[in-house]
Short mmCIF file of N, CA and C in Angstrom, two decimals:
data_model
loop_
_atom_site.label_atom_id
_atom_site.label_comp_id
_atom_site.label_asym_id
_atom_site.label_seq_id
_atom_site.Cartn_x
_atom_site.Cartn_y
_atom_site.Cartn_z
N MET A 152 93.26 107.65 125.90
CA MET A 152 93.19 108.22 124.56
C MET A 152 94.71 108.62 123.82
N LYS A 153 94.33 107.98 122.91
CA LYS A 153 96.09 108.29 122.75
C LYS A 153 96.40 108.69 121.99
N LYS A 154 97.95 109.37 121.92
CA LYS A 154 99.50 110.06 121.92
C LYS A 154 98.77 110.67 120.61
N PHE A 155 99.13 111.02 119.92
CA PHE A 155 98.61 111.62 118.17
C PHE A 155 100.13 112.52 118.03
N ASN A 156 101.14 112.08 117.00
CA ASN A 156 102.05 112.50 116.71
C ASN A 156 101.95 113.34 115.23
N LEU A 157 102.10 114.31 114.79
CA LEU A 157 101.93 114.77 113.76
C LEU A 157 102.85 113.78 112.18
N GLU A 158 104.16 114.76 113.04
CA GLU A 158 105.15 114.08 112.65
C GLU A 158 105.65 112.83 111.71
N LYS A 159 105.19 111.24 113.03
CA LYS A 159 105.32 110.58 112.55
C LYS A 159 104.70 109.31 112.37
N ASP A 160 103.20 110.29 112.47
CA ASP A 160 101.87 109.47 112.35
C ASP A 160 101.72 109.39 111.03
N PRO A 161 101.24 108.34 110.15
CA PRO A 161 101.48 108.48 109.65
C PRO A 161 99.60 109.25 107.65
N LYS A 162 99.89 109.75 106.66
CA LYS A 162 99.37 111.06 107.23
C LYS A 162 97.98 110.72 105.75
N ILE A 163 97.07 111.31 105.67
CA ILE A 163 96.18 111.18 104.73
C ILE A 163 96.17 111.90 104.08
N THR A 164 96.55 111.36 101.81
CA THR A 164 96.36 111.95 101.22
C THR A 164 95.05 112.53 100.60
N SER A 165 94.88 113.43 100.06
CA SER A 165 93.72 113.98 100.14
C SER A 165 92.87 114.11 98.65
N GLY A 166 93.66 113.20 97.59
CA GLY A 166 93.38 112.49 96.46
C GLY A 166 93.40 113.43 95.11
N PHE A 167 93.34 114.54 95.60
CA PHE A 167 93.65 115.40 94.18
C PHE A 167 95.32 115.54 93.77
N LYS A 168 95.28 115.50 93.20
CA LYS A 168 97.01 115.96 91.97
C LYS A 168 96.70 116.62 91.25
N VAL A 169 98.11 117.33 91.09
CA VAL A 169 98.20 118.25 90.33
C VAL A 169 98.62 117.66 89.28
N PRO A 170 99.61 117.98 88.16
CA PRO A 170 100.45 117.10 86.88
C PRO A 170 101.34 118.09 87.26
N GLU A 171 102.42 118.09 86.51
CA GLU A 171 103.52 118.07 86.44
C GLU A 171 103.66 119.77 86.35
N GLN A 172 104.17 120.51 86.55
CA GLN A 172 104.41 121.67 85.78
C GLN A 172 103.07 122.48 85.18
N TYR A 173 102.19 122.17 85.96
CA TYR A 173 100.80 122.82 85.83
C TYR A 173 100.68 124.34 86.14
N PHE A 174 102.51 125.14 86.82
CA PHE A 174 101.32 125.83 87.32
C PHE A 174 102.60 126.38 87.18
N ASP A 175 103.39 126.13 86.18
CA ASP A 175 105.01 126.97 85.38
C ASP A 175 104.64 127.86 84.12
N ASN A 176 103.62 127.24 83.42
CA ASN A 176 102.81 127.66 82.98
C ASN A 176 100.76 128.39 82.14
N PHE A 177 100.42 128.60 83.91
CA PHE A 177 99.77 128.53 84.06
C PHE A 177 98.77 129.38 83.38
N SER A 178 99.87 130.71 83.82
CA SER A 178 98.97 132.19 83.45
C SER A 178 99.10 132.56 82.05
N GLU A 179 100.66 131.76 81.80
CA GLU A 179 100.27 132.00 79.52
C GLU A 179 99.16 131.35 79.34
N LYS A 180 98.57 130.36 79.72
CA LYS A 180 97.58 129.48 79.07
C LYS A 180 96.43 130.77 79.10
N VAL A 181 96.00 130.92 80.43
CA VAL A 181 94.54 131.71 81.47
C VAL A 181 94.94 133.13 80.27
N MET A 182 95.98 133.44 80.15
CA MET A 182 96.17 134.95 79.21
C MET A 182 95.66 134.48 77.70
N GLY A 183 95.95 133.42 77.55
CA GLY A 183 95.84 132.86 75.98
C GLY A 183 94.18 132.65 75.57
N GLN A 184 93.30 132.49 76.97
CA GLN A 184 92.60 132.29 76.12
C GLN A 184 91.43 133.43 76.54
N LEU A 185 91.54 134.60 76.86
CA LEU A 185 91.59 136.15 77.06
C LEU A 185 91.58 136.76 75.71
N PRO A 186 90.14 137.43 75.13
CA PRO A 186 90.59 137.99 73.86
C PRO A 186 91.16 139.24 74.22
N THR A 187 91.97 139.27 72.61
CA THR A 187 92.98 139.92 72.45
C THR A 187 92.58 141.33 71.61
N ASP A 188 91.03 141.78 71.23
CA ASP A 188 91.22 142.57 70.70
C ASP A 188 90.62 143.74 72.23
N THR A 189 90.80 145.31 72.44
CA THR A 189 90.47 145.47 73.05
C THR A 189 90.04 146.60 73.14
N LYS A 190 89.07 147.31 73.38
CA LYS A 190 87.66 148.27 72.97
C LYS A 190 88.34 149.75 74.09
N LYS A 191 88.35 150.73 73.42
CA LYS A 191 88.60 151.83 73.84
C LYS A 191 87.50 152.31 74.98
N VAL A 192 87.89 152.09 75.96
CA VAL A 192 86.88 153.10 77.24
C VAL A 192 86.69 154.58 76.79
N ILE A 193 85.54 155.05 76.77
CA ILE A 193 85.29 156.64 76.61
C ILE A 193 84.54 156.69 78.23
N PRO A 194 85.18 157.85 78.61
CA PRO A 194 84.70 158.25 80.19
C PRO A 194 83.22 158.82 79.78
N LEU A 195 82.21 158.90 80.59
CA LEU A 195 80.96 159.58 80.38
C LEU A 195 80.97 160.88 80.65
N TYR A 196 81.81 160.89 81.51
CA TYR A 196 82.14 162.94 82.15
C TYR A 196 83.16 163.28 81.85
N ASN A 197 83.75 164.46 81.06
CA ASN A 197 85.38 164.31 81.73
C ASN A 197 85.92 165.44 83.17
N GLN A 198 86.71 165.02 84.34
CA GLN A 198 86.82 166.09 85.36
C GLN A 198 87.33 167.41 84.82
N LYS A 199 87.19 168.02 84.34
CA LYS A 199 87.73 168.87 83.85
C LYS A 199 87.01 169.73 83.22
N LYS A 200 85.92 168.95 82.00
CA LYS A 200 84.95 169.55 81.32
C LYS A 200 83.68 169.88 82.81
N LYS A 201 84.00 168.59 83.31
CA LYS A 201 82.50 168.98 84.64
C LYS A 201 82.76 170.03 85.61
N LEU A 202 84.00 170.10 85.90
CA LEU A 202 85.08 171.41 86.75
C LEU A 202 84.37 172.80 86.28
N PHE A 203 84.70 172.46 84.64
CA PHE A 203 84.59 174.12 84.36
C PHE A 203 82.87 174.90 84.67
N ILE A 204 82.20 173.32 83.85
CA ILE A 204 80.51 174.19 84.15
C ILE A 204 79.64 174.38 85.03
N ALA A 205 80.89 173.77 86.50
CA ALA A 205 80.54 174.05 87.72
C ALA A 205 80.54 176.34 88.15
N VAL A 206 82.10 175.84 88.00
CA VAL A 206 82.53 177.00 87.50
C VAL A 206 81.79 178.90 86.74
N ALA A 207 81.78 178.01 86.00
CA ALA A 207 80.82 178.78 85.06
C ALA A 207 79.11 178.77 85.83
N ALA A 208 78.49 178.27 85.90
CA ALA A 208 77.71 178.04 86.88
C ALA A 208 77.38 179.02 88.66
N VAL A 209 78.40 178.87 88.87
CA VAL A 209 78.29 179.83 90.19
C VAL A 209 79.04 181.58 89.46
N LEU A 210 79.18 181.68 88.10
CA LEU A 210 79.76 182.94 87.66
C LEU A 210 78.95 183.30 87.08
N VAL A 211 77.93 182.54 86.47
CA VAL A 211 76.21 183.35 85.49
C VAL A 211 75.53 183.68 87.17
N PHE A 212 75.63 182.37 88.12
CA PHE A 212 74.02 182.67 89.12
C PHE A 212 75.06 184.04 90.21
N GLY A 213 76.50 184.72 90.34
CA GLY A 213 76.76 185.21 91.19
C GLY A 213 76.74 186.25 90.02
N LEU A 214 76.58 186.63 89.22
CA LEU A 214 76.50 187.94 87.72
C LEU A 214 75.03 188.29 87.94
N PHE A 215 74.14 187.55 87.77
CA PHE A 215 72.45 187.74 87.95
C PHE A 215 72.29 187.81 88.78
N LEU A 216 72.37 187.85 90.28
CA LEU A 216 71.61 187.98 91.78
C LEU A 216 71.28 189.02 91.83
N PRO A 217 72.78 189.90 91.64
CA PRO A 217 72.45 191.47 91.80
C PRO A 217 71.12 192.17 90.61
N VAL A 218 71.04 191.56 89.08
CA VAL A 218 70.32 191.97 88.41
C VAL A 218 69.25 191.95 88.74
N TYR A 219 68.96 190.51 88.76
CA TYR A 219 67.50 190.48 89.48
C TYR A 219 66.84 190.65 90.61
N ASN A 220 67.33 191.43 92.09
CA ASN A 220 67.60 192.21 92.82
C ASN A 220 66.93 193.01 92.57
N GLN A 221 67.48 194.34 91.68
CA GLN A 221 67.82 195.01 91.28
C GLN A 221 66.04 194.97 90.30
N LEU A 222 66.11 194.14 89.37
CA LEU A 222 64.53 194.15 88.16
C LEU A 222 62.76 193.76 89.18
N VAL A 223 63.30 193.20 90.32
CA VAL A 223 62.05 192.45 91.37
C VAL A 223 62.88 193.00 92.48
N GLN A 224 61.69 194.98 92.20
CA GLN A 224 62.28 195.69 94.27
C GLN A 224 60.19 194.79 94.63
N PRO A 225 60.66 194.64 95.50
CA PRO A 225 59.30 193.82 96.58
C PRO A 225 57.88 195.48 96.06
N SER A 226 56.87 195.51 95.49
CA SER A 226 56.13 196.10 95.96
C SER A 226 55.77 197.34 97.33
N GLU A 227 56.40 198.19 97.46
CA GLU A 227 55.28 199.29 99.08
C GLU A 227 54.31 199.36 99.05
N GLU A 228 53.37 198.90 97.94
CA GLU A 228 52.11 199.72 98.50
C GLU A 228 51.09 198.31 98.81
N LEU A 229 50.61 198.72 100.10
CA LEU A 229 49.40 197.30 100.37
C LEU A 229 48.70 197.06 100.05
N ASP A 230 48.17 196.01 99.29
CA ASP A 230 47.59 195.38 99.17
C ASP A 230 45.97 195.71 99.83
N THR A 231 44.91 195.71 99.24
CA THR A 231 43.47 196.18 99.91
C THR A 231 42.93 195.66 100.65
N ILE A 232 43.07 193.97 99.72
CA ILE A 232 43.05 192.48 101.19
C ILE A 232 43.48 192.44 102.17
N THR A 233 44.80 192.83 101.79
CA THR A 233 45.27 192.01 103.15
C THR A 233 45.90 193.57 104.08
N LEU A 234 45.11 194.39 103.86
CA LEU A 234 44.73 195.83 105.23
C LEU A 234 43.43 195.84 105.58
N GLU A 235 42.22 195.43 104.83
CA GLU A 235 41.37 194.46 104.91
C GLU A 235 40.77 194.28 106.63
N ASN A 236 41.73 192.64 105.82
CA ASN A 236 41.99 192.07 106.97
C ASN A 236 42.79 192.63 107.96
N HIS A 237 43.78 193.19 108.07
CA HIS A 237 44.62 193.38 109.34
C HIS A 237 43.59 194.02 110.19
N LEU A 238 43.15 195.09 109.59
CA LEU A 238 42.00 196.37 110.47
C LEU A 238 40.95 195.78 110.71
N SER A 239 40.35 194.24 110.67
CA SER A 239 39.41 193.64 110.68
C SER A 239 39.65 192.44 111.75
N TYR A 240 41.04 191.92 111.98
CA TYR A 240 41.13 191.24 113.13
C TYR A 240 41.73 192.52 114.39
N GLN A 241 41.83 192.93 114.22
CA GLN A 241 41.86 194.10 115.51
C GLN A 241 41.67 194.98 115.84
N THR A 242 41.20 193.77 116.56
CA THR A 242 40.25 194.67 117.64
C THR A 242 40.24 195.96 118.85
N ASN A 243 41.87 196.14 118.74
CA ASN A 243 41.44 197.58 119.69
C ASN A 243 41.95 198.50 118.90
N ILE A 244 41.14 198.66 117.65
CA ILE A 244 40.99 199.60 116.89
C ILE A 244 39.82 199.91 116.50
N ASN A 245 39.14 201.94 116.77
CA ASN A 245 37.64 201.72 116.35
C ASN A 245 38.38 202.42 115.44
N GLN A 246 36.35 203.23 115.71
CA GLN A 246 36.02 204.19 113.76
C GLN A 246 37.01 205.56 114.10
N TYR A 247 37.38 206.18 115.22
CA TYR A 247 37.43 207.64 116.12
C TYR A 247 39.28 207.30 115.16
N ASP A 248 40.40 205.92 115.71
CA ASP A 248 41.72 206.49 115.51
C ASP A 248 41.75 205.78 113.72
N LEU A 249 41.31 205.40 113.05
CA LEU A 249 41.01 205.61 112.01
C LEU A 249 41.22 206.70 110.96
N ILE A 250 40.13 207.80 111.98
CA ILE A 250 39.47 209.17 111.20
C ILE A 250 40.88 210.09 111.49
N SER A 251 41.44 209.81 112.50
CA SER A 251 42.63 210.03 113.14
C SER A 251 43.69 210.00 111.79
N GLU A 252 43.32 209.13 111.67
CA GLU A 252 45.14 208.65 110.38
C GLU A 252 44.38 209.73 109.14
N LEU A 253 43.41 209.84 108.73
CA LEU A 253 43.48 209.82 107.64
C LEU A 253 43.83 211.50 107.24
N ASP A 254 44.28 212.08 106.16
CA ASP A 254 44.91 213.37 105.71
C ASP A 254 43.51 214.15 104.94
N LYS A 255 44.35 215.37 104.26
CA LYS A 255 42.97 215.84 103.63
C LYS A 255 43.42 215.02 102.13
N GLU A 256 44.14 214.82 101.54
CA GLU A 256 44.32 213.92 100.40
C GLU A 256 43.60 212.45 100.59
N ASP A 257 43.20 211.42 101.95
CA ASP A 257 42.96 210.58 101.84
C ASP A 257 41.09 210.99 101.87
N LEU A 258 41.19 211.98 102.08
CA LEU A 258 39.38 212.68 102.65
C LEU A 258 39.00 213.33 101.26
N LYS A 259 39.73 213.68 100.08
CA LYS A 259 39.42 213.74 99.18
C LYS A 259 38.99 212.62 97.97
N LYS A 260 39.99 211.64 98.16
CA LYS A 260 40.08 210.05 97.81
C LYS A 260 39.01 209.55 97.87
N MET A 261 38.26 209.60 99.10
CA MET A 261 36.98 209.25 99.66
C MET A 261 35.89 209.72 99.54
N SER A 262 35.62 211.09 98.76
CA SER A 262 34.63 212.24 98.52
C SER A 262 34.33 211.68 97.67
N THR A 263 32.63 211.36 98.18
CA THR A 263 31.55 210.57 96.50
C THR A 263 30.83 212.37 95.25
N THR A 264 30.40 211.91 94.28
CA THR A 264 30.47 212.74 93.37
C THR A 264 29.20 212.52 93.42
N THR A 265 28.43 211.79 93.71
CA THR A 265 27.21 212.05 93.09
C THR A 265 26.18 211.81 94.31
N PRO A 266 25.04 213.26 93.90
CA PRO A 266 23.88 213.61 94.98
C PRO A 266 23.12 212.84 95.35
N LEU A 267 23.30 213.36 96.74
CA LEU A 267 22.00 211.88 97.18
C LEU A 267 20.72 212.69 97.08
N ASN A 268 19.54 212.08 97.15
CA ASN A 268 18.55 212.51 96.85
C ASN A 268 17.41 212.06 98.03
N ASP A 269 16.71 213.29 98.75
CA ASP A 269 16.15 212.81 100.12
C ASP A 269 15.50 212.06 100.21
N GLU A 270 14.72 211.50 98.52
CA GLU A 270 14.11 210.42 98.46
C GLU A 270 14.77 209.39 98.94
N ILE A 271 15.68 209.41 98.54
CA ILE A 271 17.17 207.95 98.84
C ILE A 271 17.50 207.65 100.19
N ILE A 272 17.37 208.88 100.83
CA ILE A 272 17.66 209.18 101.95
C ILE A 272 15.90 208.79 102.80
N GLU A 273 15.24 208.93 102.83
CA GLU A 273 14.09 208.37 103.27
C GLU A 273 13.81 207.42 103.37
N ASP A 274 14.42 206.67 102.04
CA ASP A 274 13.96 204.83 102.07
C ASP A 274 14.52 204.49 102.91
N HIS A 275 16.09 205.00 102.36
CA HIS A 275 17.37 204.45 103.47
C HIS A 275 16.78 203.99 104.76
N LEU A 276 16.40 205.31 105.46
CA LEU A 276 15.85 205.33 107.07
C LEU A 276 14.93 204.45 107.80
N THR A 277 13.89 204.66 107.05
CA THR A 277 12.30 203.95 106.59
C THR A 277 12.16 202.21 106.22
N SER A 278 14.02 201.83 106.05
CA SER A 278 13.78 200.61 105.73
C SER A 278 14.50 199.70 106.57
N ASN A 279 15.81 200.97 107.39
CA ASN A 279 16.74 200.74 107.91
C ASN A 279 15.93 200.09 109.07
N SER A 280 16.14 198.85 109.86
CA SER A 280 15.87 198.76 111.17
C SER A 280 16.04 199.37 112.00
N ASP A 281 17.61 199.58 112.22
CA ASP A 281 18.34 199.89 113.36
C ASP A 281 18.98 202.17 113.54
N LEU A 282 17.39 202.26 112.97
CA LEU A 282 17.37 203.74 113.01
C LEU A 282 17.67 204.25 114.70
N GLU A 283 16.81 203.66 115.10
CA GLU A 283 17.61 204.49 116.90
C GLU A 283 19.17 204.37 116.94
N ARG A 284 19.63 202.97 116.18
CA ARG A 284 21.15 203.54 117.14
C ARG A 284 21.45 204.40 115.87
N LEU A 285 21.46 204.34 115.19
CA LEU A 285 22.08 205.93 113.90
C LEU A 285 21.73 207.25 114.38
N LEU A 286 20.47 207.61 115.08
CA LEU A 286 20.34 208.86 115.78
C LEU A 286 20.93 208.67 117.32
N SER A 287 21.85 207.36 118.41
CA SER A 287 22.06 207.96 118.78
C SER A 287 23.39 208.03 119.07
N GLU A 288 24.40 207.39 117.80
CA GLU A 288 25.69 207.98 117.31
C GLU A 288 25.14 209.30 116.93
#
């Protein structure tokens, strides 16, 4: 293979030629083609306004939280459905355990004011098929 020296061998021209003094006034030509009227840029949000709104929101939330906690206190009374479900699923609780926990006020609340007739009792006992179980208890 023949040795190739860049400095001695003839060079190939690219075929593109730049006119003389083309780059001297190139920036002036480009700037002349740009529109001269500039429009004012209005930002969508202001940084100071955004910071002020964030601080105000934190203060309102911080001041309202204790007031909300005092206004909305959880009720301490149990819901009857929740209590019935709890007692029905607790298999280790029997009727005697429940009776032992009742006090006089609870018994007064549970007392009925309607008198029972003997006929009603007899009808119930005759229609009830678990009469033997009731007598054994």
